[in-house]
PDB file of C-alpha atoms in Angstrom:
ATOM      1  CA  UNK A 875       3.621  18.476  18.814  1.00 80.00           C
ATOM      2  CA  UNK A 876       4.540  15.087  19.960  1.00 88.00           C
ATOM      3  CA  UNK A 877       3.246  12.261  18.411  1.00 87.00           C
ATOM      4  CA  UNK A 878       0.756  11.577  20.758  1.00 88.00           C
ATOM      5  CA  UNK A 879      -0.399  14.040  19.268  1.00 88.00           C
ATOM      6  CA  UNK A 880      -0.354  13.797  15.931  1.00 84.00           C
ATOM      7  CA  UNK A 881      -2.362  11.001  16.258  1.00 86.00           C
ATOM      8  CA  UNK A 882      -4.987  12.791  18.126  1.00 88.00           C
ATOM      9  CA  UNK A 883      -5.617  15.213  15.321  1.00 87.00           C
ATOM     10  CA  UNK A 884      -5.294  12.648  12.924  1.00 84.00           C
ATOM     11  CA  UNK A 885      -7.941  10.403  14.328  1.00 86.00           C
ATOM     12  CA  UNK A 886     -10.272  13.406  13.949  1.00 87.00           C
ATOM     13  CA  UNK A 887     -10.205  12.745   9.970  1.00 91.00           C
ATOM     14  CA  UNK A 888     -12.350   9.817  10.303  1.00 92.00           C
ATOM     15  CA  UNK A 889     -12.323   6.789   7.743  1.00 96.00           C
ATOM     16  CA  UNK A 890      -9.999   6.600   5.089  1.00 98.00           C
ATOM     17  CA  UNK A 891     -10.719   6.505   1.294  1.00 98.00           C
ATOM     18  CA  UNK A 892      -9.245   3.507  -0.042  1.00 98.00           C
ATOM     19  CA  UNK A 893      -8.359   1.754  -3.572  1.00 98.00           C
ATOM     20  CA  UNK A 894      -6.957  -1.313  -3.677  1.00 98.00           C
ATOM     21  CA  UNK A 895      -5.136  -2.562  -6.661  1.00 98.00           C
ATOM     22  CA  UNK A 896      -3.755  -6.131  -7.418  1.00 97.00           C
ATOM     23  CA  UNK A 897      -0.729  -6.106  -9.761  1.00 97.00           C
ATOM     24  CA  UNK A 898      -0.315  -9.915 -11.278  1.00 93.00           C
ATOM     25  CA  UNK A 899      -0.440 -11.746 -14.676  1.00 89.00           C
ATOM     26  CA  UNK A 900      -1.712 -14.807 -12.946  1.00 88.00           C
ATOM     27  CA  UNK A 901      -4.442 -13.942 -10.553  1.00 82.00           C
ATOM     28  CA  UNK A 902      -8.470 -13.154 -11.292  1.00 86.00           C
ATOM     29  CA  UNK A 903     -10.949 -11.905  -8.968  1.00 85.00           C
ATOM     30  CA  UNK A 904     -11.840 -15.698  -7.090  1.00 87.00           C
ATOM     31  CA  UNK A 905      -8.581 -16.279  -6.482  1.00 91.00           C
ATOM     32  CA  UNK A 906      -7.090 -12.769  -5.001  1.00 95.00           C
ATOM     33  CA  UNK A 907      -6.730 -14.074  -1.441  1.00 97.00           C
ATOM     34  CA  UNK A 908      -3.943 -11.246  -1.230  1.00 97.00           C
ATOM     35  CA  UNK A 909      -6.307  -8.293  -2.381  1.00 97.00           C
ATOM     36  CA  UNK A 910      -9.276  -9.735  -0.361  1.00 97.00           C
ATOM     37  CA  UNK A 911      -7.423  -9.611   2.671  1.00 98.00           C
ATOM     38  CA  UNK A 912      -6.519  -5.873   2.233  1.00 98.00           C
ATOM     39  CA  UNK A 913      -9.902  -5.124   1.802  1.00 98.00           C
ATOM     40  CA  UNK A 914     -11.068  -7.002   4.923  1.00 98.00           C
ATOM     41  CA  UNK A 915      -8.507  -5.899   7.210  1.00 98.00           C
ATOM     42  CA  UNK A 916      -9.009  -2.501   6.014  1.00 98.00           C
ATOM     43  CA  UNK A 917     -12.746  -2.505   6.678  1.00 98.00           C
ATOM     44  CA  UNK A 918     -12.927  -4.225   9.651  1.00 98.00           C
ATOM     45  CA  UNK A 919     -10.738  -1.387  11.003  1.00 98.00           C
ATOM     46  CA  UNK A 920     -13.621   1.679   9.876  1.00 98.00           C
ATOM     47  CA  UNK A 921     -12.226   2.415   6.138  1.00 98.00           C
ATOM     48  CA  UNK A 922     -14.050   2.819   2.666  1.00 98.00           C
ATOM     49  CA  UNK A 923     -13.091   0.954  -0.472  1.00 98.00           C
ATOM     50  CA  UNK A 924     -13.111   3.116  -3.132  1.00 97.00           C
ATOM     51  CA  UNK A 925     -12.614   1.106  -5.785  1.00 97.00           C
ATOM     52  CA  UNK A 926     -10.480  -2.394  -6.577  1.00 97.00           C
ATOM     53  CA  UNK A 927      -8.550  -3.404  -9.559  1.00 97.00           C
ATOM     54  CA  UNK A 928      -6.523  -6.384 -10.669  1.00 96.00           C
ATOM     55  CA  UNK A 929      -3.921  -5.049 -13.226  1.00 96.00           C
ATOM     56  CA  UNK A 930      -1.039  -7.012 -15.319  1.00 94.00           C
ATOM     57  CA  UNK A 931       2.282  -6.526 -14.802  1.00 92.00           C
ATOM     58  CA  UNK A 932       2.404  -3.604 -17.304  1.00 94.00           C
ATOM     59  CA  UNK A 933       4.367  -0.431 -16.326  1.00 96.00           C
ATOM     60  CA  UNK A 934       2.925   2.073 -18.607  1.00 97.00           C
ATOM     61  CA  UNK A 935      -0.956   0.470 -17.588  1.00 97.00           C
ATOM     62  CA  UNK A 936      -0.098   0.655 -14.053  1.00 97.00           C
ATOM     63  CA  UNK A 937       1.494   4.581 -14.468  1.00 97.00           C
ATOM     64  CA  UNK A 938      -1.409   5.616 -16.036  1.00 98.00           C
ATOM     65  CA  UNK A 939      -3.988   4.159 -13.814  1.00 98.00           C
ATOM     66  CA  UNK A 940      -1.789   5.563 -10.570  1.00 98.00           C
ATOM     67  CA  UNK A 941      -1.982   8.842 -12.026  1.00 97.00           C
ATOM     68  CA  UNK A 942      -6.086   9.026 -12.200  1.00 98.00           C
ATOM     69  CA  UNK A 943      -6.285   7.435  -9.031  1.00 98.00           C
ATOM     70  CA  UNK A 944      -4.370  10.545  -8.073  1.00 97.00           C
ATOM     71  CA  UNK A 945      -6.832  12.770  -9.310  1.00 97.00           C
ATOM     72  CA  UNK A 946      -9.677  11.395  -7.532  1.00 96.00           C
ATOM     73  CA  UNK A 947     -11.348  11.293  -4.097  1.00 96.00           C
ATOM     74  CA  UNK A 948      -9.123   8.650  -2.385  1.00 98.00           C
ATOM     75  CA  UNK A 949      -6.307   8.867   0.553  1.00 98.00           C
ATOM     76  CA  UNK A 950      -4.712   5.408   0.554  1.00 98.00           C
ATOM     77  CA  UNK A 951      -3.776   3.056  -2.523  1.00 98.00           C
ATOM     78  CA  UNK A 952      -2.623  -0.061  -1.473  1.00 98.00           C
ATOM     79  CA  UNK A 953      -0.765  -2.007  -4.274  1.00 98.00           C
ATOM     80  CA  UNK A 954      -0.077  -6.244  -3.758  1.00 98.00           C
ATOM     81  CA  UNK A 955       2.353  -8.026  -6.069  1.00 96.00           C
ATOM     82  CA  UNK A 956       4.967  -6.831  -8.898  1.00 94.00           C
ATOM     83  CA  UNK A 957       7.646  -6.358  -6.275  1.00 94.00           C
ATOM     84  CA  UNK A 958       9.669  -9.653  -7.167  1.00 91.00           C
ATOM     85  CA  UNK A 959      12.659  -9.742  -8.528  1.00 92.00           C
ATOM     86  CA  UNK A 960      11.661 -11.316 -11.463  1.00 92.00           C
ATOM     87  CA  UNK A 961      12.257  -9.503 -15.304  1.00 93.00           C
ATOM     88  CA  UNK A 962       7.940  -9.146 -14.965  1.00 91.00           C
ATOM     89  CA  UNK A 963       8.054  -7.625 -11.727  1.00 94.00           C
ATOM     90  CA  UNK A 964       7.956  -3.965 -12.067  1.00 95.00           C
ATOM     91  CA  UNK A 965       5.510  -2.271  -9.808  1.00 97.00           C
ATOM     92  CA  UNK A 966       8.390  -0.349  -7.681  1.00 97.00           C
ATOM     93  CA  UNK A 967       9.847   0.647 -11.110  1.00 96.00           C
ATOM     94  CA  UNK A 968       6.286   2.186 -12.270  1.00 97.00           C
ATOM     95  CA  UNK A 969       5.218   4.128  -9.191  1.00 97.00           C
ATOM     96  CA  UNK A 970       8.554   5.458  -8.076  1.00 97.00           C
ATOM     97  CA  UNK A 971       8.809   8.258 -10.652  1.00 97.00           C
ATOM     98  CA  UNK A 972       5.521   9.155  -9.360  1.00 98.00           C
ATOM     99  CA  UNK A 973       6.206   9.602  -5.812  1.00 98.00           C
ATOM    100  CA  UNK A 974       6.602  12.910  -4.852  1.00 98.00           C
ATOM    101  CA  UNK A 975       8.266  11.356  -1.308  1.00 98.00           C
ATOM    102  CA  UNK A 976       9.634   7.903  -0.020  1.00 98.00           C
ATOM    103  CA  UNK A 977       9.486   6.657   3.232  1.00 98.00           C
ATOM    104  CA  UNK A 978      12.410   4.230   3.356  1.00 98.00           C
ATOM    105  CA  UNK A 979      11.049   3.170   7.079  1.00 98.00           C
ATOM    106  CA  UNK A 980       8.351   1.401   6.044  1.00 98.00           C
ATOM    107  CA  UNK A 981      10.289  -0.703   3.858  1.00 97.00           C
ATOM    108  CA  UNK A 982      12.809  -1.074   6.435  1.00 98.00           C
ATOM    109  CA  UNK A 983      10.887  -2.186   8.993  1.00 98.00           C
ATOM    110  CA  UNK A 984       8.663  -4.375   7.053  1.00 98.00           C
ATOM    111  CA  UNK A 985      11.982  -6.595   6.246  1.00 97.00           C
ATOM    112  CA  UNK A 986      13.014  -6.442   9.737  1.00 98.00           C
ATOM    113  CA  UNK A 987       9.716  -7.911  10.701  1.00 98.00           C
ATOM    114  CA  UNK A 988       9.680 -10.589   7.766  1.00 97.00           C
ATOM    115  CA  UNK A 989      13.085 -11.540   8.949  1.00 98.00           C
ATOM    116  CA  UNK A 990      11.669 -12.923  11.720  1.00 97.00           C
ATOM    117  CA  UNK A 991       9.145 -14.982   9.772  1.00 96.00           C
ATOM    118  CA  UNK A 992      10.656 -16.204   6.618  1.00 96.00           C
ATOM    119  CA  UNK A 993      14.283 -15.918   7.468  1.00 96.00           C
ATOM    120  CA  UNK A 994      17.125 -14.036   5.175  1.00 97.00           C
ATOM    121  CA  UNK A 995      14.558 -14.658   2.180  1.00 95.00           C
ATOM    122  CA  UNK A 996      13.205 -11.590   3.409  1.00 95.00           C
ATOM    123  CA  UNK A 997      15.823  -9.215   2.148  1.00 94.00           C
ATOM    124  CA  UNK A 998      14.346  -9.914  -1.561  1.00 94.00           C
ATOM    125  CA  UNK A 999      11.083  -7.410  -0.614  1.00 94.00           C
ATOM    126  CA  UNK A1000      11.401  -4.633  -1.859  1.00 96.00           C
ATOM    127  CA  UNK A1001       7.998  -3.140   0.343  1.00 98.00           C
ATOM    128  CA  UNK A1002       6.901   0.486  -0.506  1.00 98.00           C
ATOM    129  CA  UNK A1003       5.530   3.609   1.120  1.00 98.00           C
ATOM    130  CA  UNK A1004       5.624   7.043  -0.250  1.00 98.00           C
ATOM    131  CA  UNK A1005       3.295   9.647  -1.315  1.00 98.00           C
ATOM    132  CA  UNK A1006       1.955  11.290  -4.545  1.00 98.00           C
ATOM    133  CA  UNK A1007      -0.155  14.363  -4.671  1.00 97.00           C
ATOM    134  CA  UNK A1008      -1.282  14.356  -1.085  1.00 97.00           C
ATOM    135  CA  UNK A1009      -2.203  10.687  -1.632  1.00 98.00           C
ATOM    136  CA  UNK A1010      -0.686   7.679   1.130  1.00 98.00           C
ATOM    137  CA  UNK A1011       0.749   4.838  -1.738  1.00 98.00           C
ATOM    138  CA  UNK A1012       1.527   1.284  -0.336  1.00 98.00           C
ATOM    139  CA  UNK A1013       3.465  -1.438  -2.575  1.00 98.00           C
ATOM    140  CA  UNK A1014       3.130  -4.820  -0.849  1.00 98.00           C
ATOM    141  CA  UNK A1015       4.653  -8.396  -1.762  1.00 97.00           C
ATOM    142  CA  UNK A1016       1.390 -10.896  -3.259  1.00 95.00           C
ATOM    143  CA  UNK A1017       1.691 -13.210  -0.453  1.00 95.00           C
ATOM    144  CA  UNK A1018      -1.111 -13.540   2.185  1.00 97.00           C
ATOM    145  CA  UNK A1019       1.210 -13.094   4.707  1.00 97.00           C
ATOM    146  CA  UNK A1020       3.360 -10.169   3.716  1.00 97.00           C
ATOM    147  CA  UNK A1021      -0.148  -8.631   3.457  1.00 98.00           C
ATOM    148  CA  UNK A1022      -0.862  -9.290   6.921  1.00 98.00           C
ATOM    149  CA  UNK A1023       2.227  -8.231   8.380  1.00 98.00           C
ATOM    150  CA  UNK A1024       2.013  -4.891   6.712  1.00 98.00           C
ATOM    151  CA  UNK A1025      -1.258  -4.441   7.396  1.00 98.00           C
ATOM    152  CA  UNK A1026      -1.380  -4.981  11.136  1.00 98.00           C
ATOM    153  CA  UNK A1027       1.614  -4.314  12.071  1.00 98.00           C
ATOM    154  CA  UNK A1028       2.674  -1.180  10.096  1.00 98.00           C
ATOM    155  CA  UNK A1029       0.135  -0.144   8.189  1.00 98.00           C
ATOM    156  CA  UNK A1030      -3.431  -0.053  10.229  1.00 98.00           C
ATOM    157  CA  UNK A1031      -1.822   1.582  13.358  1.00 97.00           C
ATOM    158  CA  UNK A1032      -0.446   4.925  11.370  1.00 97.00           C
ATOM    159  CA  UNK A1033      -2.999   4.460   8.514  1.00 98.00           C
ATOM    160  CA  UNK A1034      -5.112   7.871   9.697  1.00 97.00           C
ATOM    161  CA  UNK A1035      -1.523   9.347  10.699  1.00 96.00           C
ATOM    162  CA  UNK A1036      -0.137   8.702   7.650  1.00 97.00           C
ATOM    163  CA  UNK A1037      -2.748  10.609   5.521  1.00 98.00           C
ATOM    164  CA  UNK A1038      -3.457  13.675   7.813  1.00 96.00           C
ATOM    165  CA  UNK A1039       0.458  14.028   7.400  1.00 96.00           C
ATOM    166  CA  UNK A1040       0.336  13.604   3.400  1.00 97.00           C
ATOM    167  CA  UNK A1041      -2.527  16.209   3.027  1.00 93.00           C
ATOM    168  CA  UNK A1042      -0.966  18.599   4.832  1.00 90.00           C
TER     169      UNK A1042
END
C-alpha cells in the first residue's frame, strides 16, 4: 500500500478530535494569538476541538494533564510554547517520557522550513511529533508563525494520515 493510499483510507476517518493546549507563564486566554490560530486553522480544515487549556510551564502539571488527555476521546493534542531553550522551558522534557514513538521528521523538516524564514535562528526549535497511546502529540514553538508553518505545511496535509496510522 502506497501512500496514495494510505491517505485514501485515512480520509475515510472523518474529522479529527482535537485538544489544544498552550504551555506559557505569560500568556491568558485574550492574548493566545498562538493557541487561537491552532484552533482556527484546525477548524477551518473540518476538525473538532475537544477541549483547550493554557498551562504554566510546570513539568509534573503538564505530565499529568497529558496523561488524562490520553485517556479520553481525542486523536490530536497540539501543544504551543515551552520548547525554548530557556531553564523554564520544559515541555519536550515533560512529554517525551510519555511518548510511546518519535517522529524525528517532523522536527526535521519543520527546521528546514524555518530556515528559510528566520535564518540559522531556526536550529534553536526543538518542534515535536510522536505518539502516546494511539494518540497523534504535536509540540510547537509559541510564535504565530512557527504555528503556521507547522500547521499548513506539515501538519494539516498528514493530520487524518497521521492518526489512522497511530490507531492502528
Amino acid at each position: 500500500m502506497g501512500v496514495h493510499d494510505h491517505h485514501t483510507e485515512a480520509n475515510k476517518i472523518g474529522p479529527i478530535r482535537y485538544v489544544r493546549l498552550s504551555i506559557t507563564d505569560s500568556r491568558k486566554s485574550e492574548d493566545d494569538h498562538s493557541g487561537r490560530l491552532i484552533e482556527s486553522l484546525l477548524n477551518e480544515a473540518g476538525h473538532c476541538q475537544v477541549a483547550s487549556m493554557i498551562l504554566k510551564n510546570d513539568p509534573k502539571g503538564l505530565r499529568e494533564v497529558m496523561k488524562k488527555l490520553c485517556e479520553e476521546e481525542v486523536d490530536l493534542i497540539v501543544m504551543t510554547g515551552g520548547t525554548g531553550l530557556s531553564k523554564k522551558d520544559q515541555t519536550i522534557e515533560a512529554i517525551s517520557p510519555l511518548l510511546d514513538k518519535v517522529l524525528p521528521g517532523f522536527g526535521e523538516l519543520f527546521r528546514s522550513l524555518s530556515f528559510h524564514e528566520v535564518g540559522s535562528a531556526a536550529l534553536m526549535s526543538r518542534a515535536l511529533c510522536g505518539t502516546a497511546k494511539g494518540r497523534v502529540i504535536v509540540s510547537l514553538p509559541g510564535s504565530e508563525d512557527a504555528v503556521r508553518l507547522a500547521l499548513t505545511k506539515l501538519l494539516l496535509p498528514e493530520v487524518q494520515h497521521l492518526v489512522w496510522q497511530a490507531s492502528r
